[in-house]
Amino acid sequence: MIEAMKLHDDMIRGLTVANEGYEVKQNGDGFTIAFATATSAVQFCLDVQEKLLDEHWPKEILKLPPGQETKDPEGHVLFRGLQLRMSAHWGEPVSKWNEVIQRMDYLARWSIGPLDSF
């Protein structure tokens, strides 16, 4: 599982950079990442979900029922390896300098509205 978590973390960090995101913090297996636009945040989520299917997961992960390859009736791969839950929030960020970690921290003041407001 340690190898799978390293693959997960490397994937998240690589795609964060590729989508011009900023890693605010990591809490266990979860990340808080800030993006300049909602479009970048959604693209990041899509990129991660696609990359999950192509990752070279350890055999131990692929043998477990939740990690086994699952296909739809047409043969398209739906799940393979780790599965991640993701969400994107939109709104004006509240940020401040964090003396402990020596970087910017973003606080939770999010404005989430109906999809048609985007």
N, C-alpha and C. Protein backbone atom coordinates (compact mmCIF):
# COMPACT_ATOMS: atom_id res chain seq x y z
N MET A 1 0.82 -1.20 0.00
CA MET A 1 0.00 0.00 0.00
C MET A 1 0.86 1.26 0.00
N ILE A 2 2.04 1.18 0.59
CA ILE A 2 2.94 2.34 0.61
C ILE A 2 3.32 2.72 -0.81
N GLU A 3 3.61 1.72 -1.64
CA GLU A 3 3.96 1.99 -3.04
C GLU A 3 2.79 2.65 -3.77
N ALA A 4 1.58 2.18 -3.53
CA ALA A 4 0.39 2.76 -4.17
C ALA A 4 0.19 4.21 -3.73
N MET A 5 0.42 4.50 -2.45
CA MET A 5 0.27 5.88 -1.97
C MET A 5 1.33 6.79 -2.56
N LYS A 6 2.54 6.29 -2.77
CA LYS A 6 3.57 7.10 -3.41
C LYS A 6 3.17 7.40 -4.85
N LEU A 7 2.67 6.40 -5.57
CA LEU A 7 2.19 6.63 -6.94
C LEU A 7 1.07 7.66 -6.94
N HIS A 8 0.15 7.54 -5.99
CA HIS A 8 -0.97 8.48 -5.85
C HIS A 8 -0.45 9.90 -5.62
N ASP A 9 0.43 10.06 -4.64
CA ASP A 9 0.93 11.38 -4.31
C ASP A 9 1.71 12.00 -5.47
N ASP A 10 2.55 11.20 -6.12
CA ASP A 10 3.32 11.70 -7.27
C ASP A 10 2.38 12.11 -8.41
N MET A 11 1.33 11.33 -8.63
CA MET A 11 0.36 11.65 -9.68
C MET A 11 -0.33 12.98 -9.38
N ILE A 12 -0.80 13.13 -8.15
CA ILE A 12 -1.50 14.36 -7.76
C ILE A 12 -0.58 15.56 -7.92
N ARG A 13 0.64 15.44 -7.44
CA ARG A 13 1.58 16.57 -7.51
C ARG A 13 1.97 16.90 -8.95
N GLY A 14 2.19 15.88 -9.77
CA GLY A 14 2.53 16.12 -11.17
C GLY A 14 1.41 16.80 -11.94
N LEU A 15 0.19 16.34 -11.71
CA LEU A 15 -0.95 16.94 -12.41
C LEU A 15 -1.33 18.30 -11.83
N THR A 16 -0.99 18.54 -10.58
CA THR A 16 -1.18 19.88 -10.00
C THR A 16 -0.32 20.88 -10.76
N VAL A 17 0.94 20.54 -10.95
CA VAL A 17 1.86 21.42 -11.69
C VAL A 17 1.41 21.57 -13.14
N ALA A 18 1.02 20.46 -13.77
CA ALA A 18 0.60 20.50 -15.18
C ALA A 18 -0.62 21.40 -15.38
N ASN A 19 -1.46 21.53 -14.36
CA ASN A 19 -2.66 22.36 -14.45
C ASN A 19 -2.50 23.69 -13.73
N GLU A 20 -1.25 24.06 -13.43
CA GLU A 20 -0.90 25.34 -12.81
C GLU A 20 -1.60 25.54 -11.46
N GLY A 21 -1.65 24.45 -10.68
CA GLY A 21 -2.24 24.53 -9.36
C GLY A 21 -1.19 24.80 -8.29
N TYR A 22 -1.65 25.02 -7.08
CA TYR A 22 -0.80 25.30 -5.93
C TYR A 22 -1.22 24.35 -4.81
N GLU A 23 -0.31 23.49 -4.39
CA GLU A 23 -0.61 22.56 -3.30
C GLU A 23 -0.62 23.33 -1.99
N VAL A 24 -1.80 23.50 -1.43
CA VAL A 24 -1.94 24.22 -0.18
C VAL A 24 -1.50 23.33 0.98
N LYS A 25 -2.03 22.10 1.01
CA LYS A 25 -1.66 21.18 2.09
C LYS A 25 -2.07 19.77 1.72
N GLN A 26 -1.46 18.83 2.43
CA GLN A 26 -1.82 17.42 2.32
C GLN A 26 -2.23 16.97 3.71
N ASN A 27 -3.35 16.27 3.79
CA ASN A 27 -3.85 15.76 5.06
C ASN A 27 -4.11 14.28 4.88
N GLY A 28 -3.14 13.45 5.26
CA GLY A 28 -3.28 12.00 5.03
C GLY A 28 -3.23 11.71 3.54
N ASP A 29 -4.30 11.12 3.02
CA ASP A 29 -4.34 10.83 1.59
C ASP A 29 -5.05 11.93 0.80
N GLY A 30 -5.48 13.00 1.47
CA GLY A 30 -6.20 14.08 0.81
C GLY A 30 -5.33 15.30 0.59
N PHE A 31 -5.64 16.03 -0.45
CA PHE A 31 -4.92 17.26 -0.79
C PHE A 31 -5.89 18.42 -0.86
N THR A 32 -5.42 19.60 -0.50
CA THR A 32 -6.11 20.85 -0.79
C THR A 32 -5.24 21.56 -1.80
N ILE A 33 -5.82 21.86 -2.97
CA ILE A 33 -5.07 22.46 -4.06
C ILE A 33 -5.84 23.67 -4.55
N ALA A 34 -5.16 24.78 -4.76
CA ALA A 34 -5.78 26.00 -5.27
C ALA A 34 -5.43 26.17 -6.74
N PHE A 35 -6.40 26.63 -7.52
CA PHE A 35 -6.21 26.92 -8.94
C PHE A 35 -6.70 28.33 -9.22
N ALA A 36 -6.14 28.95 -10.23
CA ALA A 36 -6.52 30.31 -10.58
C ALA A 36 -7.93 30.37 -11.17
N THR A 37 -8.35 29.29 -11.82
CA THR A 37 -9.68 29.29 -12.45
C THR A 37 -10.42 27.99 -12.13
N ALA A 38 -11.73 28.05 -12.19
CA ALA A 38 -12.55 26.85 -12.01
C ALA A 38 -12.28 25.85 -13.13
N THR A 39 -12.02 26.35 -14.32
CA THR A 39 -11.72 25.48 -15.45
C THR A 39 -10.47 24.64 -15.18
N SER A 40 -9.44 25.26 -14.63
CA SER A 40 -8.21 24.53 -14.29
C SER A 40 -8.47 23.47 -13.23
N ALA A 41 -9.30 23.78 -12.26
CA ALA A 41 -9.62 22.82 -11.20
C ALA A 41 -10.36 21.62 -11.76
N VAL A 42 -11.34 21.87 -12.62
CA VAL A 42 -12.11 20.77 -13.20
C VAL A 42 -11.24 19.95 -14.14
N GLN A 43 -10.37 20.61 -14.91
CA GLN A 43 -9.47 19.87 -15.80
C GLN A 43 -8.52 18.98 -15.00
N PHE A 44 -8.04 19.50 -13.88
CA PHE A 44 -7.20 18.70 -12.99
C PHE A 44 -7.94 17.44 -12.54
N CYS A 45 -9.18 17.58 -12.11
CA CYS A 45 -9.97 16.43 -11.66
C CYS A 45 -10.14 15.41 -12.78
N LEU A 46 -10.43 15.88 -13.98
CA LEU A 46 -10.57 14.97 -15.13
C LEU A 46 -9.26 14.26 -15.43
N ASP A 47 -8.16 15.01 -15.41
CA ASP A 47 -6.84 14.43 -15.69
C ASP A 47 -6.50 13.34 -14.68
N VAL A 48 -6.79 13.58 -13.41
CA VAL A 48 -6.49 12.58 -12.38
C VAL A 48 -7.31 11.32 -12.63
N GLN A 49 -8.60 11.48 -12.90
CA GLN A 49 -9.45 10.31 -13.10
C GLN A 49 -8.98 9.48 -14.30
N GLU A 50 -8.54 10.15 -15.36
CA GLU A 50 -8.02 9.42 -16.53
C GLU A 50 -6.70 8.72 -16.21
N LYS A 51 -5.83 9.41 -15.49
CA LYS A 51 -4.51 8.84 -15.15
C LYS A 51 -4.64 7.64 -14.22
N LEU A 52 -5.66 7.63 -13.38
CA LEU A 52 -5.87 6.48 -12.48
C LEU A 52 -6.00 5.18 -13.26
N LEU A 53 -6.60 5.25 -14.44
CA LEU A 53 -6.82 4.05 -15.26
C LEU A 53 -5.53 3.55 -15.90
N ASP A 54 -4.57 4.44 -16.12
CA ASP A 54 -3.33 4.09 -16.82
C ASP A 54 -2.14 3.84 -15.90
N GLU A 55 -2.31 4.12 -14.62
CA GLU A 55 -1.19 3.99 -13.68
C GLU A 55 -0.75 2.53 -13.56
N HIS A 56 0.52 2.32 -13.30
CA HIS A 56 1.07 0.98 -13.10
C HIS A 56 0.97 0.62 -11.61
N TRP A 57 -0.24 0.25 -11.20
CA TRP A 57 -0.49 -0.05 -9.80
C TRP A 57 0.18 -1.36 -9.40
N PRO A 58 0.58 -1.48 -8.13
CA PRO A 58 1.13 -2.75 -7.65
C PRO A 58 0.11 -3.88 -7.83
N LYS A 59 0.61 -5.08 -8.09
CA LYS A 59 -0.26 -6.24 -8.30
C LYS A 59 -1.19 -6.47 -7.11
N GLU A 60 -0.69 -6.18 -5.90
CA GLU A 60 -1.50 -6.39 -4.70
C GLU A 60 -2.77 -5.53 -4.73
N ILE A 61 -2.66 -4.32 -5.26
CA ILE A 61 -3.83 -3.43 -5.36
C ILE A 61 -4.80 -3.97 -6.40
N LEU A 62 -4.28 -4.42 -7.54
CA LEU A 62 -5.13 -4.90 -8.63
C LEU A 62 -5.82 -6.22 -8.30
N LYS A 63 -5.32 -6.95 -7.31
CA LYS A 63 -5.94 -8.22 -6.91
C LYS A 63 -7.13 -8.00 -5.97
N LEU A 64 -7.15 -6.89 -5.27
CA LEU A 64 -8.24 -6.60 -4.33
C LEU A 64 -9.51 -6.26 -5.10
N PRO A 65 -10.69 -6.70 -4.63
CA PRO A 65 -11.93 -6.41 -5.35
C PRO A 65 -12.12 -4.92 -5.70
N PRO A 66 -11.86 -3.97 -4.78
CA PRO A 66 -12.04 -2.57 -5.17
C PRO A 66 -11.02 -2.09 -6.21
N GLY A 67 -9.88 -2.77 -6.32
CA GLY A 67 -8.84 -2.34 -7.25
C GLY A 67 -8.85 -3.06 -8.58
N GLN A 68 -9.68 -4.09 -8.70
CA GLN A 68 -9.72 -4.86 -9.94
C GLN A 68 -10.29 -4.04 -11.08
N GLU A 69 -9.82 -4.35 -12.27
CA GLU A 69 -10.31 -3.66 -13.46
C GLU A 69 -11.79 -3.98 -13.67
N THR A 70 -12.58 -2.93 -13.87
CA THR A 70 -14.01 -3.05 -14.12
C THR A 70 -14.31 -2.39 -15.45
N LYS A 71 -15.04 -3.09 -16.31
CA LYS A 71 -15.37 -2.56 -17.64
C LYS A 71 -16.88 -2.43 -17.79
N ASP A 72 -17.29 -1.52 -18.68
CA ASP A 72 -18.70 -1.41 -19.02
C ASP A 72 -19.04 -2.48 -20.07
N PRO A 73 -20.31 -2.62 -20.45
CA PRO A 73 -20.70 -3.66 -21.41
C PRO A 73 -19.99 -3.56 -22.77
N GLU A 74 -19.53 -2.36 -23.13
CA GLU A 74 -18.82 -2.18 -24.40
C GLU A 74 -17.32 -2.45 -24.27
N GLY A 75 -16.85 -2.76 -23.08
CA GLY A 75 -15.44 -3.08 -22.88
C GLY A 75 -14.56 -1.91 -22.48
N HIS A 76 -15.14 -0.74 -22.22
CA HIS A 76 -14.37 0.42 -21.77
C HIS A 76 -14.03 0.27 -20.29
N VAL A 77 -12.79 0.55 -19.94
CA VAL A 77 -12.36 0.46 -18.54
C VAL A 77 -13.00 1.59 -17.75
N LEU A 78 -13.70 1.23 -16.68
CA LEU A 78 -14.32 2.21 -15.80
C LEU A 78 -13.48 2.47 -14.56
N PHE A 79 -12.95 1.40 -13.99
CA PHE A 79 -12.14 1.49 -12.78
C PHE A 79 -10.96 0.54 -12.89
N ARG A 80 -9.83 0.95 -12.32
CA ARG A 80 -8.64 0.10 -12.27
C ARG A 80 -7.69 0.70 -11.25
N GLY A 81 -7.39 -0.05 -10.21
CA GLY A 81 -6.49 0.45 -9.18
C GLY A 81 -7.23 1.30 -8.15
N LEU A 82 -6.51 2.26 -7.58
CA LEU A 82 -7.13 3.13 -6.58
C LEU A 82 -8.26 3.94 -7.20
N GLN A 83 -9.29 4.20 -6.40
CA GLN A 83 -10.39 5.06 -6.81
C GLN A 83 -10.38 6.27 -5.89
N LEU A 84 -10.51 7.46 -6.49
CA LEU A 84 -10.45 8.70 -5.71
C LEU A 84 -11.75 9.47 -5.80
N ARG A 85 -12.16 10.00 -4.67
CA ARG A 85 -13.29 10.93 -4.61
C ARG A 85 -12.69 12.33 -4.70
N MET A 86 -13.29 13.18 -5.53
CA MET A 86 -12.75 14.52 -5.71
C MET A 86 -13.89 15.52 -5.68
N SER A 87 -13.57 16.75 -5.30
CA SER A 87 -14.55 17.82 -5.37
C SER A 87 -13.83 19.11 -5.72
N ALA A 88 -14.57 20.02 -6.30
CA ALA A 88 -14.03 21.33 -6.64
C ALA A 88 -14.97 22.39 -6.07
N HIS A 89 -14.38 23.39 -5.45
CA HIS A 89 -15.15 24.48 -4.87
C HIS A 89 -14.72 25.77 -5.55
N TRP A 90 -15.63 26.68 -5.69
CA TRP A 90 -15.35 27.93 -6.38
C TRP A 90 -15.70 29.09 -5.48
N GLY A 91 -14.92 30.14 -5.52
CA GLY A 91 -15.22 31.33 -4.75
C GLY A 91 -13.97 32.17 -4.53
N GLU A 92 -14.16 33.29 -3.86
CA GLU A 92 -13.05 34.16 -3.51
C GLU A 92 -12.24 33.50 -2.39
N PRO A 93 -10.95 33.29 -2.60
CA PRO A 93 -10.16 32.65 -1.55
C PRO A 93 -9.84 33.60 -0.41
N VAL A 94 -9.71 33.04 0.76
CA VAL A 94 -9.21 33.77 1.91
C VAL A 94 -7.84 33.15 2.19
N SER A 95 -6.80 33.94 2.04
CA SER A 95 -5.45 33.39 2.20
C SER A 95 -4.67 34.19 3.23
N LYS A 96 -3.69 33.51 3.82
CA LYS A 96 -2.79 34.19 4.76
C LYS A 96 -1.47 33.43 4.78
N TRP A 97 -0.42 34.12 5.16
CA TRP A 97 0.90 33.51 5.27
C TRP A 97 0.93 32.64 6.51
N ASN A 98 1.39 31.40 6.35
CA ASN A 98 1.50 30.47 7.47
C ASN A 98 2.97 30.41 7.89
N GLU A 99 3.25 30.91 9.08
CA GLU A 99 4.63 30.96 9.58
C GLU A 99 5.22 29.57 9.80
N VAL A 100 4.39 28.60 10.17
CA VAL A 100 4.89 27.26 10.46
C VAL A 100 5.41 26.58 9.20
N ILE A 101 4.61 26.60 8.14
CA ILE A 101 5.01 25.91 6.90
C ILE A 101 5.72 26.83 5.91
N GLN A 102 5.78 28.12 6.25
CA GLN A 102 6.49 29.11 5.42
C GLN A 102 5.95 29.19 4.00
N ARG A 103 4.62 29.21 3.89
CA ARG A 103 3.97 29.40 2.60
C ARG A 103 2.54 29.85 2.82
N MET A 104 1.86 30.19 1.72
CA MET A 104 0.49 30.66 1.81
C MET A 104 -0.44 29.51 2.19
N ASP A 105 -1.44 29.85 2.99
CA ASP A 105 -2.48 28.89 3.37
C ASP A 105 -3.82 29.48 2.93
N TYR A 106 -4.70 28.63 2.48
CA TYR A 106 -6.02 29.05 2.04
C TYR A 106 -7.05 28.49 2.99
N LEU A 107 -7.95 29.34 3.42
CA LEU A 107 -8.96 28.96 4.40
C LEU A 107 -10.28 28.69 3.70
N ALA A 108 -11.16 27.98 4.40
CA ALA A 108 -12.43 27.54 3.80
C ALA A 108 -13.50 28.61 3.86
N ARG A 109 -13.53 29.47 2.89
CA ARG A 109 -14.67 30.37 2.70
C ARG A 109 -15.05 30.23 1.24
N TRP A 110 -15.90 29.27 0.97
CA TRP A 110 -16.22 28.92 -0.40
C TRP A 110 -17.65 29.30 -0.72
N SER A 111 -17.86 29.69 -1.95
CA SER A 111 -19.19 30.02 -2.43
C SER A 111 -19.56 28.99 -3.49
N ILE A 112 -20.44 28.08 -3.13
CA ILE A 112 -20.84 27.03 -4.06
C ILE A 112 -22.27 27.29 -4.47
N GLY A 113 -22.48 27.49 -5.76
CA GLY A 113 -23.82 27.75 -6.25
C GLY A 113 -24.26 26.69 -7.23
N PRO A 114 -25.43 26.86 -7.82
CA PRO A 114 -25.90 25.89 -8.81
C PRO A 114 -24.99 25.84 -10.02
N LEU A 115 -24.99 24.71 -10.70
CA LEU A 115 -24.09 24.53 -11.85
C LEU A 115 -24.27 25.60 -12.90
N ASP A 116 -25.48 26.11 -13.10
CA ASP A 116 -25.68 27.11 -14.15
C ASP A 116 -25.07 28.46 -13.79
N SER A 117 -24.58 28.63 -12.55
CA SER A 117 -23.94 29.90 -12.19
C SER A 117 -22.51 29.98 -12.67
N PHE A 118 -21.95 28.84 -13.13
CA PHE A 118 -20.59 28.85 -13.63
C PHE A 118 -20.65 29.32 -15.05
